[in-house]
Coordinates of C-alpha atoms in Angstrom, one line a residue:
Chain A
M244 CA -43.6 -40.3 -59.2
S245 CA -46.1 -38.9 -56.7
E246 CA -45.3 -35.8 -54.7
T247 CA -43.7 -36.2 -51.4
Q248 CA -42.3 -33.8 -48.9
L249 CA -38.6 -33.1 -49.5
K250 CA -36.5 -34.5 -46.6
F251 CA -33.1 -33.4 -45.5
C252 CA -30.2 -34.7 -43.6
Y253 CA -28.2 -33.0 -40.9
P254 CA -25.4 -31.4 -42.9
F255 CA -22.4 -32.8 -41.0
I256 CA -21.2 -34.7 -38.1
S257 CA -18.8 -32.6 -36.0
F258 CA -15.5 -34.0 -34.7
I259 CA -13.6 -32.0 -32.1
D260 CA -9.9 -32.6 -31.9
I261 CA -8.2 -32.4 -28.5
S262 CA -6.0 -29.6 -29.9
F263 CA -9.2 -27.6 -30.4
F264 CA -10.0 -27.7 -26.7
Q265 CA -6.5 -26.9 -25.8
E266 CA -6.3 -23.9 -28.1
L267 CA -9.7 -22.8 -26.7
A268 CA -8.4 -23.1 -23.2
R269 CA -5.3 -21.1 -24.1
L270 CA -7.3 -18.4 -25.8
K271 CA -9.7 -18.3 -22.9
L272 CA -6.9 -17.6 -20.5
E273 CA -4.8 -15.3 -22.7
V274 CA -7.1 -13.6 -25.1
F275 CA -10.9 -13.9 -24.5
K276 CA -10.6 -13.7 -20.7
L277 CA -14.1 -12.7 -19.5
D278 CA -15.2 -11.4 -22.9
T279 CA -18.1 -13.3 -24.5
E280 CA -18.2 -12.0 -28.1
L281 CA -18.7 -14.2 -31.0
R282 CA -15.3 -15.5 -32.4
S283 CA -14.7 -16.7 -35.9
L284 CA -14.0 -20.3 -36.6
Y285 CA -12.7 -21.8 -39.9
S286 CA -13.3 -25.3 -40.8
T287 CA -14.1 -27.7 -43.7
I288 CA -16.5 -30.5 -44.3
N289 CA -14.7 -33.6 -45.5
C290 CA -16.9 -35.4 -47.9
N291 CA -14.2 -37.6 -49.3
H292 CA -14.7 -40.7 -47.1
R293 CA -17.0 -43.5 -48.2
D294 CA -17.9 -44.7 -44.8
Q295 CA -21.3 -46.3 -45.4
S296 CA -22.3 -45.8 -41.8
S297 CA -22.2 -42.0 -41.8
Q298 CA -25.1 -40.0 -43.2
S299 CA -23.1 -36.8 -43.9
G300 CA -19.7 -35.3 -44.2
H301 CA -17.4 -34.7 -41.3
L302 CA -16.8 -31.3 -39.9
F303 CA -13.4 -31.2 -38.2
L304 CA -12.3 -28.7 -35.6
D305 CA -8.8 -28.6 -34.3
S306 CA -6.3 -25.9 -33.1
Q307 CA -6.1 -24.6 -36.7
S308 CA -9.8 -23.8 -36.7
F309 CA -9.2 -20.5 -34.9
D310 CA -6.9 -19.4 -37.7
A311 CA -8.1 -18.0 -41.0
E312 CA -5.2 -19.6 -42.9
G313 CA -6.9 -22.8 -44.0
S314 CA -5.4 -24.5 -47.0
S315 CA -7.7 -27.4 -47.3
K316 CA -9.3 -28.7 -50.5
D317 CA -12.4 -29.9 -48.7
V318 CA -15.6 -27.8 -48.5
P319 CA -14.8 -24.7 -46.5
L320 CA -17.2 -23.7 -43.8
S321 CA -16.9 -20.8 -41.5
G322 CA -18.4 -20.6 -38.1
S323 CA -18.6 -18.6 -34.9
L324 CA -17.8 -19.6 -31.3
L325 CA -19.6 -18.2 -28.3
N326 CA -17.7 -19.2 -25.2
F327 CA -19.3 -18.8 -21.8
N328 CA -17.7 -18.0 -18.5
T329 CA -19.9 -20.3 -16.4
L330 CA -21.9 -23.4 -17.0
E331 CA -25.0 -21.6 -15.7
D332 CA -24.6 -18.9 -18.4
F333 CA -24.4 -21.7 -21.0
R334 CA -27.4 -23.5 -19.6
D335 CA -29.6 -20.4 -19.2
F336 CA -28.7 -19.0 -22.6
D337 CA -31.7 -19.0 -24.9
K338 CA -30.7 -21.3 -27.6
T339 CA -33.9 -21.3 -29.6
K340 CA -33.8 -17.5 -29.8
F341 CA -30.1 -17.7 -30.7
L342 CA -30.8 -20.1 -33.5
N343 CA -33.7 -18.0 -34.8
E344 CA -31.6 -14.8 -34.8
K345 CA -28.7 -16.5 -36.6
A346 CA -31.0 -18.0 -39.2
R347 CA -32.4 -14.5 -39.8
T348 CA -28.9 -13.1 -40.1
L349 CA -27.9 -15.8 -42.5
F350 CA -31.1 -15.3 -44.5
E351 CA -30.2 -11.6 -44.9
Q352 CA -26.6 -12.3 -45.7
G353 CA -27.9 -14.8 -48.3
L354 CA -30.0 -12.1 -50.0
K355 CA -26.7 -10.3 -50.8
D356 CA -24.7 -13.4 -51.7
P357 CA -26.4 -16.8 -51.7
N358 CA -23.1 -18.5 -50.7
H359 CA -23.1 -16.6 -47.5
C360 CA -26.3 -18.2 -46.0
I361 CA -24.4 -21.2 -44.7
Q362 CA -22.4 -21.2 -41.4
F363 CA -22.2 -23.0 -38.2
F364 CA -22.2 -21.8 -34.6
M365 CA -20.7 -23.3 -31.5
L366 CA -21.5 -22.6 -27.9
S367 CA -18.9 -23.7 -25.4
F368 CA -17.9 -23.7 -21.8
A369 CA -14.4 -24.7 -20.7
D370 CA -14.1 -25.9 -17.2
L371 CA -10.3 -25.4 -17.0
K372 CA -10.0 -26.8 -13.5
K373 CA -11.7 -30.1 -14.1
Y374 CA -10.6 -30.5 -17.7
K375 CA -14.2 -30.7 -18.9
F376 CA -15.5 -29.1 -22.0
Y377 CA -19.1 -28.5 -22.8
H378 CA -20.1 -27.6 -26.3
W379 CA -22.9 -27.6 -28.7
I380 CA -22.9 -26.9 -32.5
C381 CA -25.7 -25.7 -34.6
A382 CA -26.0 -25.4 -38.4
P383 CA -29.0 -23.1 -38.9
S384 CA -31.3 -24.2 -41.6
F385 CA -34.4 -22.2 -42.5
Q386 CA -37.5 -22.2 -44.6
M387 CA -40.5 -19.9 -45.0
S388 CA -43.3 -21.0 -42.8
D389 CA -45.8 -20.6 -45.5
T390 CA -44.0 -22.8 -48.0
S391 CA -43.7 -26.5 -48.5
L392 CA -41.1 -28.2 -50.6
L393 CA -42.2 -31.3 -52.5
V394 CA -40.3 -33.6 -54.7
N395 CA -42.0 -34.8 -57.9
R396 CA -39.1 -36.3 -59.8
N397 CA -35.6 -37.6 -58.9
E398 CA -32.8 -39.1 -60.9
F399 CA -29.1 -39.7 -60.7
I400 CA -26.8 -37.7 -62.9
R401 CA -25.8 -40.3 -65.4
D402 CA -23.7 -38.1 -67.7
V403 CA -20.2 -38.0 -66.2
N404 CA -19.2 -35.1 -68.5
K405 CA -22.1 -33.1 -67.3
F406 CA -21.2 -33.9 -63.7
D407 CA -17.7 -32.8 -64.2
M408 CA -18.8 -29.6 -65.8
L409 CA -21.2 -28.8 -63.0
A410 CA -18.8 -29.8 -60.2
G411 CA -16.1 -27.7 -61.8
H412 CA -18.2 -24.6 -61.4
L413 CA -18.9 -25.3 -57.7
Q414 CA -15.4 -25.0 -56.4
N415 CA -15.7 -23.1 -53.1
K416 CA -19.3 -22.2 -53.8
W417 CA -22.5 -23.6 -52.5
I418 CA -24.8 -22.7 -55.4
G419 CA -24.7 -22.1 -59.1
F420 CA -27.3 -21.1 -61.6
L421 CA -27.9 -22.8 -65.0
D422 CA -29.9 -21.7 -68.0
K423 CA -32.3 -23.9 -69.9
N424 CA -29.5 -25.5 -71.9
E425 CA -27.6 -26.1 -68.7
N426 CA -24.9 -23.6 -69.4
Y427 CA -23.4 -22.1 -66.3
L428 CA -24.6 -18.5 -65.6
G429 CA -23.0 -17.7 -62.3
D430 CA -23.5 -17.9 -58.6
Q431 CA -25.0 -14.5 -57.8
W432 CA -28.5 -13.2 -57.7
S433 CA -28.0 -11.0 -60.8
V434 CA -28.5 -14.1 -62.9
V435 CA -31.3 -15.7 -61.0
N436 CA -34.1 -14.5 -63.3
D437 CA -32.4 -16.2 -66.3
A438 CA -31.9 -19.4 -64.4
S439 CA -34.0 -22.5 -65.1
A440 CA -32.0 -24.9 -62.9
I441 CA -29.7 -24.6 -60.0
M442 CA -27.0 -26.7 -58.6
I443 CA -26.1 -27.1 -54.9
R444 CA -23.2 -28.6 -53.2
D445 CA -24.4 -31.5 -51.1
T446 CA -22.6 -32.7 -48.0
S447 CA -25.1 -35.5 -47.2
F448 CA -24.4 -39.1 -48.1
A449 CA -28.0 -40.5 -47.7
P450 CA -29.4 -41.6 -51.1
Q451 CA -31.1 -38.7 -52.8
T452 CA -31.6 -36.8 -49.6
P453 CA -29.9 -33.4 -49.5
S454 CA -28.2 -31.8 -46.6
A455 CA -30.2 -29.3 -44.7
F456 CA -28.0 -26.5 -46.1
A457 CA -29.9 -27.0 -49.3
K458 CA -33.0 -25.8 -47.6
N459 CA -31.5 -22.4 -47.0
L460 CA -30.5 -22.1 -50.6
I461 CA -33.8 -23.2 -52.0
T462 CA -35.7 -20.9 -49.6
L463 CA -33.6 -18.0 -50.8
V464 CA -34.2 -18.8 -54.5
A465 CA -37.9 -19.1 -53.8
H466 CA -37.8 -15.7 -52.1
Q467 CA -36.0 -14.1 -55.0
R468 CA -38.4 -15.6 -57.5
P469 CA -41.8 -15.3 -55.8
K470 CA -43.6 -16.7 -58.9
L471 CA -41.5 -19.8 -59.2
E472 CA -43.4 -23.1 -58.8
T473 CA -41.0 -25.8 -59.8
I474 CA -37.3 -25.9 -60.1
R475 CA -34.8 -28.5 -61.1
V476 CA -32.0 -28.8 -58.6
Y477 CA -28.7 -30.6 -59.2
F478 CA -27.2 -31.9 -56.0
I479 CA -23.5 -32.3 -56.5
R480 CA -21.6 -34.6 -54.3
N481 CA -18.0 -35.7 -54.5
E482 CA -18.6 -38.6 -56.8
S483 CA -20.6 -38.5 -59.9
D484 CA -22.4 -41.8 -59.2
T485 CA -24.1 -40.5 -56.0
S486 CA -25.0 -37.0 -57.4
Y487 CA -28.5 -36.6 -58.5
W488 CA -31.2 -34.1 -59.4
L489 CA -34.6 -33.4 -58.0
R490 CA -37.5 -31.5 -59.4
I491 CA -38.8 -29.6 -56.5
Q492 CA -42.2 -28.0 -56.2
I493 CA -42.4 -24.9 -54.2
K494 CA -45.8 -24.8 -52.8
R495 CA -46.9 -21.6 -51.1
H496 CA -49.9 -21.8 -48.8
E497 CA -52.2 -18.8 -49.4
G498 CA -53.8 -17.2 -46.4
K499 CA -51.1 -18.1 -43.9
D500 CA -49.7 -15.4 -41.7
A501 CA -46.9 -13.2 -42.8
A502 CA -44.0 -15.5 -43.6
Y503 CA -41.6 -16.1 -40.8
L504 CA -38.6 -18.4 -40.8
K505 CA -39.0 -21.9 -39.6
T506 CA -35.6 -22.9 -38.3
S507 CA -33.8 -25.9 -37.0
G508 CA -30.2 -26.9 -36.6
W509 CA -28.9 -28.0 -33.2
E510 CA -26.8 -31.1 -33.4
R511 CA -28.2 -34.2 -31.7
N512 CA -26.3 -36.5 -29.5
V513 CA -26.0 -40.3 -30.0
Q514 CA -29.4 -40.8 -28.2
N515 CA -30.9 -38.4 -30.8
K516 CA -31.5 -35.9 -28.1
L517 CA -31.1 -32.1 -28.4
I518 CA -28.5 -31.7 -25.6
P519 CA -25.0 -30.4 -25.6
K520 CA -21.9 -32.6 -25.6
L521 CA -19.5 -33.0 -22.7
T522 CA -15.9 -34.0 -23.3
D523 CA -13.8 -35.1 -20.3
L524 CA -10.2 -34.5 -21.1
N525 CA -8.8 -35.6 -17.8
S526 CA -7.1 -38.7 -19.2
L527 CA -6.0 -36.8 -22.4
V528 CA -4.5 -33.6 -21.2
N529 CA -4.3 -33.6 -17.4
P530 CA -0.5 -34.0 -16.8
T531 CA -0.9 -36.1 -13.6
K532 CA -3.3 -38.5 -15.3
L533 CA -1.1 -38.8 -18.3
A534 CA 1.8 -39.7 -16.2
E535 CA -0.2 -42.5 -14.6
Q536 CA -1.2 -44.0 -17.9
S537 CA 2.1 -43.7 -19.7
V538 CA 4.2 -46.7 -20.5
Chain B
M83 CA 6.3 -41.4 -19.7
L84 CA 10.0 -42.2 -19.2
R85 CA 10.1 -44.5 -22.1
S86 CA 8.3 -42.1 -24.4
T87 CA 10.7 -39.4 -23.5
L88 CA 13.7 -41.6 -24.0
S89 CA 12.4 -42.8 -27.3
S90 CA 11.8 -39.2 -28.4
W91 CA 15.4 -38.3 -27.6
R92 CA 16.6 -41.3 -29.4
E93 CA 14.4 -40.3 -32.3
F94 CA 16.1 -37.0 -32.3
L95 CA 19.7 -38.3 -31.9
T96 CA 19.8 -41.2 -34.3
P97 CA 21.5 -40.3 -37.5
V98 CA 19.5 -40.7 -40.7
S99 CA 20.7 -43.3 -43.1
H100 CA 20.0 -43.1 -46.8
K101 CA 21.2 -46.5 -47.9
S102 CA 18.4 -48.7 -49.2
T103 CA 18.2 -52.0 -47.3
F104 CA 14.5 -52.8 -47.2
Q105 CA 14.8 -56.2 -48.8
S106 CA 17.3 -57.6 -46.4
T107 CA 16.4 -55.7 -43.2
G108 CA 12.8 -54.6 -43.6
Q109 CA 14.0 -51.0 -42.9
I110 CA 13.5 -48.1 -45.2
T111 CA 15.2 -44.7 -45.8
P112 CA 13.4 -41.4 -45.6
E113 CA 13.5 -41.3 -49.4
E114 CA 11.9 -44.7 -49.6
F115 CA 9.3 -43.5 -47.1
V116 CA 8.3 -40.7 -49.4
Q117 CA 8.3 -43.0 -52.4
A118 CA 6.1 -45.6 -50.6
G119 CA 3.9 -42.7 -49.3
E120 CA 3.3 -41.4 -52.8
Y121 CA 2.3 -44.8 -53.9
L122 CA -0.1 -45.3 -51.0
C123 CA -1.8 -41.9 -51.6
H124 CA -2.1 -42.8 -55.3
M125 CA -3.6 -46.3 -54.6
F126 CA -5.7 -45.2 -51.6
P127 CA -6.8 -41.6 -52.0
T128 CA -8.1 -41.4 -48.5
W129 CA -4.4 -41.3 -47.4
K130 CA -2.9 -37.9 -47.8
W131 CA 0.4 -36.2 -47.0
N132 CA 0.4 -33.4 -44.4
E133 CA -0.5 -29.9 -45.4
V134 CA 2.2 -27.4 -45.1
T135 CA 1.0 -25.3 -42.3
R136 CA 2.3 -23.8 -39.0
A137 CA 0.7 -26.7 -37.2
V138 CA 3.5 -29.1 -38.3
T139 CA 6.8 -29.6 -36.6
Y140 CA 9.1 -30.1 -39.5
R141 CA 12.0 -32.5 -39.7
D142 CA 14.6 -31.5 -42.2
F143 CA 15.5 -34.9 -43.7
L144 CA 12.0 -35.1 -45.2
P145 CA 10.5 -32.6 -47.6
R146 CA 8.1 -30.2 -45.9
E147 CA 5.2 -31.5 -47.9
H148 CA 6.1 -35.1 -47.0
Q149 CA 6.4 -35.1 -43.3
F150 CA 3.7 -37.6 -42.4
L151 CA 0.7 -39.4 -43.9
V152 CA -2.8 -39.0 -42.5
T153 CA -6.2 -40.5 -43.1
R154 CA -9.1 -39.1 -41.2
K155 CA -12.1 -40.7 -39.5
V156 CA -11.6 -44.3 -40.5
P157 CA -14.6 -46.1 -39.1
C158 CA -14.2 -48.7 -36.3
G159 CA -17.3 -50.7 -35.7
R160 CA -16.2 -53.2 -33.2
R161 CA -13.8 -53.4 -30.3
A162 CA -10.7 -55.6 -30.6
E163 CA -12.0 -58.1 -28.0
Q164 CA -14.9 -58.9 -30.2
F165 CA -12.5 -60.4 -32.7
T166 CA -10.5 -62.5 -30.3
N167 CA -12.1 -63.0 -27.0
V168 CA -15.9 -62.9 -27.3
R169 CA -16.7 -64.9 -24.2
D170 CA -14.7 -62.7 -21.9
A171 CA -16.1 -59.6 -23.4
E172 CA -19.6 -60.8 -23.0
D173 CA -19.6 -61.9 -19.4
G174 CA -17.9 -58.6 -18.6
A175 CA -15.0 -60.2 -16.8
D176 CA -13.2 -57.0 -16.3
E177 CA -9.8 -58.4 -15.3
D178 CA -8.6 -60.7 -18.0
G179 CA -5.1 -62.1 -17.4
W180 CA -3.5 -59.8 -19.9
V181 CA -5.1 -56.7 -18.4
I182 CA -3.9 -57.4 -14.9
E183 CA -0.5 -58.4 -16.1
K184 CA 0.0 -54.9 -17.2
G185 CA 0.2 -53.8 -13.7
E186 CA -0.9 -50.3 -14.3
T187 CA -4.6 -50.5 -13.4
S188 CA -4.3 -47.9 -10.7
S189 CA -6.8 -45.6 -12.4
G190 CA -9.4 -48.2 -12.9
G191 CA -7.6 -50.0 -15.6
F192 CA -8.6 -50.7 -19.1
E193 CA -12.3 -51.0 -19.5
T194 CA -13.1 -54.3 -21.2
T195 CA -16.7 -53.6 -21.5
V196 CA -17.7 -53.7 -25.1
G197 CA -21.1 -52.0 -24.7
P198 CA -22.0 -48.8 -26.4
A199 CA -19.3 -46.3 -25.9
G200 CA -21.8 -43.5 -25.7
P201 CA -21.2 -40.3 -23.8
K202 CA -20.6 -41.8 -20.5
G203 CA -18.7 -40.4 -17.6
P204 CA -14.9 -40.8 -17.3
P205 CA -13.9 -44.4 -17.0
N206 CA -12.4 -43.8 -13.6
G207 CA -15.2 -41.5 -12.3
N208 CA -17.6 -42.8 -9.8
K209 CA -21.1 -43.8 -11.0
A210 CA -22.8 -41.0 -9.1
G211 CA -20.7 -38.4 -10.6
A212 CA -21.5 -39.6 -14.1
Q213 CA -25.1 -39.7 -13.3
D214 CA -25.0 -36.1 -12.0
I215 CA -23.5 -35.0 -15.3
D216 CA -26.1 -36.8 -17.3
E217 CA -28.8 -35.1 -15.4
L218 CA -27.0 -31.8 -15.7
L219 CA -26.8 -32.2 -19.4
E220 CA -30.5 -33.2 -19.6
S221 CA -31.3 -29.9 -18.0
F222 CA -30.0 -28.3 -21.2
E223 CA -32.3 -30.1 -23.4
I224 CA -34.3 -28.0 -25.8
E225 CA -38.0 -28.6 -26.2
E226 CA -38.4 -28.8 -29.9
A227 CA -41.5 -27.8 -31.8
E228 CA -42.4 -30.8 -33.7
E229 CA -43.0 -29.0 -37.0
D230 CA -39.6 -27.3 -37.0
S231 CA -37.6 -30.3 -37.9
D232 CA -40.2 -32.7 -39.3
D233 CA -38.4 -32.7 -42.6
I234 CA -35.1 -33.7 -41.1
V235 CA -34.2 -37.4 -41.5
A236 CA -32.8 -38.0 -38.0
A237 CA -30.2 -40.6 -37.9
A238 CA -28.2 -40.5 -34.8
P239 CA -24.7 -41.9 -35.1
R240 CA -24.4 -45.4 -33.9
A241 CA -23.2 -45.4 -30.3
D242 CA -20.7 -48.3 -30.8
R243 CA -19.1 -46.7 -33.8
R244 CA -15.9 -44.9 -33.4
Y245 CA -13.6 -43.1 -35.8
Y246 CA -9.8 -43.0 -36.0
D247 CA -7.4 -40.5 -37.5
L248 CA -4.5 -42.6 -38.5
Y249 CA -1.0 -41.0 -38.9
I250 CA 2.1 -42.6 -40.3
A251 CA 5.4 -40.9 -39.6
Y252 CA 8.9 -42.0 -40.2
S253 CA 10.8 -43.3 -37.2
T254 CA 14.5 -42.5 -37.5
S255 CA 15.6 -44.7 -34.6
Y256 CA 14.1 -47.8 -36.1
R257 CA 14.1 -46.7 -39.8
V258 CA 10.5 -47.9 -40.3
P259 CA 7.1 -46.2 -40.5
K260 CA 5.4 -45.7 -37.2
M261 CA 1.6 -45.6 -36.8
Y262 CA -0.2 -43.2 -34.5
L263 CA -3.9 -43.5 -33.7
V264 CA -6.2 -40.7 -32.5
G265 CA -9.7 -41.9 -31.8
F266 CA -13.2 -40.3 -31.7
Q267 CA -16.6 -41.3 -30.4
G268 CA -19.4 -41.7 -32.8
D269 CA -20.7 -38.3 -31.6
G270 CA -17.3 -36.7 -32.4
A271 CA -15.8 -36.4 -28.9
P272 CA -12.2 -37.5 -28.5
L273 CA -11.6 -41.0 -27.0
T274 CA -9.4 -41.4 -23.9
P275 CA -6.3 -43.5 -24.2
E276 CA -8.0 -46.3 -22.3
Q277 CA -10.8 -46.3 -24.8
M278 CA -8.4 -46.3 -27.7
F279 CA -6.6 -49.3 -26.1
E280 CA -9.8 -51.3 -26.6
D281 CA -9.2 -51.1 -30.3
I282 CA -5.7 -52.5 -30.1
S283 CA -5.6 -56.3 -30.3
P284 CA -4.8 -57.8 -26.9
D285 CA -1.5 -59.4 -28.1
Y286 CA -0.1 -56.0 -28.9
R287 CA -1.9 -53.9 -26.3
T288 CA 0.4 -54.5 -23.4
K289 CA 3.6 -54.8 -25.4
T290 CA 3.9 -52.3 -28.2
A291 CA 1.1 -49.7 -27.7
T292 CA 2.2 -46.5 -26.1
I293 CA 0.5 -43.3 -25.2
E294 CA 2.3 -40.3 -26.5
K295 CA 1.7 -36.9 -28.1
L296 CA 1.8 -36.6 -31.8
P297 CA 5.5 -35.5 -32.3
F298 CA 5.0 -34.0 -35.7
L299 CA 2.3 -31.5 -34.7
T300 CA 3.0 -28.3 -32.7
S301 CA -0.2 -28.6 -30.7
S302 CA -0.3 -31.5 -28.3
V303 CA -2.6 -34.3 -29.4
T304 CA -2.7 -37.4 -27.3
S305 CA -2.4 -40.5 -29.4
V306 CA -1.8 -44.2 -29.0
S307 CA 1.2 -45.2 -31.1
I308 CA 2.3 -48.7 -32.1
H309 CA 5.9 -48.9 -31.0
P310 CA 8.1 -49.8 -34.0
C311 CA 10.8 -51.9 -32.3
K312 CA 9.6 -55.1 -34.1
H313 CA 8.4 -53.5 -37.3
A314 CA 11.5 -54.1 -39.4
N315 CA 11.5 -57.8 -38.6
V316 CA 7.9 -58.3 -39.3
M317 CA 8.1 -56.3 -42.5
R318 CA 11.1 -58.3 -43.7
V319 CA 9.1 -61.5 -43.2
L320 CA 5.9 -60.1 -44.8
M321 CA 7.8 -58.7 -47.7
G322 CA 9.5 -62.0 -48.1
K323 CA 6.1 -63.8 -48.2
V324 CA 4.9 -61.3 -50.8
L325 CA 7.9 -62.0 -52.9
Q326 CA 7.3 -65.8 -52.6
V327 CA 3.7 -65.4 -53.7
K328 CA 4.8 -63.2 -56.6
Q329 CA 7.3 -65.8 -57.7
R330 CA 4.9 -68.6 -57.5
E331 CA 2.3 -66.7 -59.4
R332 CA 4.8 -65.8 -62.0
A333 CA 5.8 -69.4 -62.4
A334 CA 2.1 -70.4 -62.7
R335 CA 1.6 -67.7 -65.2
A336 CA 4.5 -68.7 -67.3
A337 CA 3.1 -72.2 -67.3
E338 CA -0.4 -71.0 -68.3
A339 CA 0.6 -68.0 -70.4
Q340 CA -3.1 -67.3 -70.8
G341 CA -5.9 -65.9 -68.8
V342 CA -3.5 -63.6 -66.9
E343 CA -5.8 -60.7 -66.9
T344 CA -8.8 -62.4 -65.3
S345 CA -7.0 -64.5 -62.7
G346 CA -6.1 -61.5 -60.6
L347 CA -9.6 -60.3 -60.5
E348 CA -11.6 -63.4 -59.9
K349 CA -9.5 -65.1 -57.3
T350 CA -10.7 -65.0 -53.8
P351 CA -9.2 -61.7 -52.5
G352 CA -6.0 -62.3 -50.6
P353 CA -3.6 -59.7 -49.2
E354 CA -1.3 -60.2 -52.2
D355 CA -3.8 -59.2 -54.9
D356 CA -3.9 -55.5 -54.4
W357 CA -0.6 -54.6 -56.1
E358 CA -0.6 -57.4 -58.6
D359 CA -0.9 -55.3 -61.7
V360 CA 2.0 -53.0 -61.0
Q361 CA 4.2 -55.9 -60.2
E362 CA 4.0 -57.7 -63.5
D363 CA 6.9 -56.0 -65.3
L364 CA 9.4 -56.5 -62.6
D365 CA 11.8 -59.3 -62.3
I366 CA 13.2 -59.0 -58.9
G367 CA 9.7 -58.8 -57.4
L368 CA 9.5 -56.2 -54.7
R369 CA 9.4 -52.5 -55.0
V370 CA 9.7 -50.3 -52.0
D371 CA 6.5 -48.5 -53.2
Q372 CA 4.4 -51.3 -51.8
Y373 CA 6.1 -51.2 -48.4
L374 CA 3.4 -49.1 -46.8
I375 CA 0.6 -51.2 -48.2
V376 CA 2.2 -54.2 -46.6
F377 CA 2.7 -52.2 -43.5
L378 CA -1.0 -51.3 -43.4
K379 CA -1.9 -55.0 -43.7
F380 CA 0.3 -55.6 -40.7
M381 CA -1.3 -52.7 -38.8
A382 CA -4.7 -54.1 -39.6
S383 CA -3.8 -57.1 -37.6
V384 CA -2.8 -54.9 -34.6
T385 CA -6.1 -52.9 -34.8
P386 CA -8.6 -55.5 -36.1
G387 CA -11.7 -53.3 -35.6
I388 CA -10.4 -50.3 -37.6
E389 CA -11.7 -50.7 -41.1
H390 CA -8.4 -49.9 -42.9
D391 CA -9.7 -51.4 -46.0
Y392 CA -13.0 -49.6 -46.1
T393 CA -11.8 -47.6 -49.0
M394 CA -11.8 -50.8 -51.1
E395 CA -15.6 -50.5 -51.3
G396 CA -15.0 -47.7 -53.8
W397 CA -12.8 -49.8 -56.0

């Protein structure tokens, strides 16, 4: 197989439950008030469905997402919410800068524990008088600007026992390191120099196309092992028959300027545009509207 | 609203019966609901029981871990009209007989347009307002450096695709399962009740579909529920049909006595095939386990666009 650039999928599609907006409205009135600090969110990516039309797992936010007490068996994903007081603040906020800063933070967190380089961020504005909610979610993914990632071999994981073994070690983790006999070494940087393969949890459904989260992890591995040229990566999905491995070539371009992080990650709307989403909850929560519709 | 409130009182007041009568009445007891739910989760792993969290309003005649069943983000590719009434949907005749008959079109009525359900303005908002909002959102757009995301395979969600969270709870007043639907746009935003009604088949839309809050969650989530007043009767008839088919098959099988194993797999798939294997060792035919599977077949006819059976692709 010839070398091609490694492509990625957006790591999730986000679904916002009405109860999320309602809880946000309550918190805004009772807790946040005019405060605009980052607030923690707790969610999961559901990769269990086999909907052929989706390209990636579903991130689900509801009223429970403000609460650390999650008990789900899906892939846990933590996030932060930045809620604005006015629509103008939301609009004028420098989102590119925000994304770059967050990517940098995740990169640095990832240098301590690779599982911590993955998070999502949400910007929101709740127009409580008009029952309108504006929000935008990003999942920062990053890569060194002087590096290209190429694929030069790909295959499905045929061996179900091996898949089970690999998947078993990835519970609640994003990454794991394997030695040359494919024994599990651990998920921390202390074992990275002994590793000859890695495995990554994959929330994408597109055939042999990993989620953009993998980019963060591979970038960190390449950073920790500056001499590394090729690496075999197992991408573990929910079912063995769609999991696969790729041999990825890490190509560093000499002479480029000092490496900075190339980032992306704002969620696109249905027209594939980079703009926020607006949800009109008038007919869902406005009491007078509800009374009109009710049977 | 009045009817919903009355029915929730009734739900609260009706005493729970534990006597099994599903074969004669089509009703089930809470114990049978749990049993049928267990079977459903086993056969269709996308269905799950509720998680035991503070978000649930518990009813004490059911175990805390078996309060309701849920399956999330079931795809829905087409609106109900597209199955039954293509002509009217196409020429955009907004006021079909059954829509007007409802007599509650004060807020613009049900939209019968089947076009892309993208992020458009509120159904009852005026055009100018919606346009303003589009322009407003456009002003947020980020100019993206081409190279920053040239490695991302962009596949925007299809605009006409929706997703439904389906909930099945036990109705004490009718002693049957009751279905609740909570819909989402392809881009993840919640659907309005009007939009959800587009996915209920017209025959049921004006009669048995009700807007109500999910009663088993502490937070208020607006859903469309399928009112269970006729469920028991329909279920009794459907279960009777299943029984007949079973008996016919058993007779045919007794006659043939061979090729049993392949017949079930190779026949054209009919609604009666899915539980065939578990059925074989039973003489009286029906087990209450299958109740919810039959119930879902029934619900699939109420919501033709929702791909209840999409899980079968994995089988």
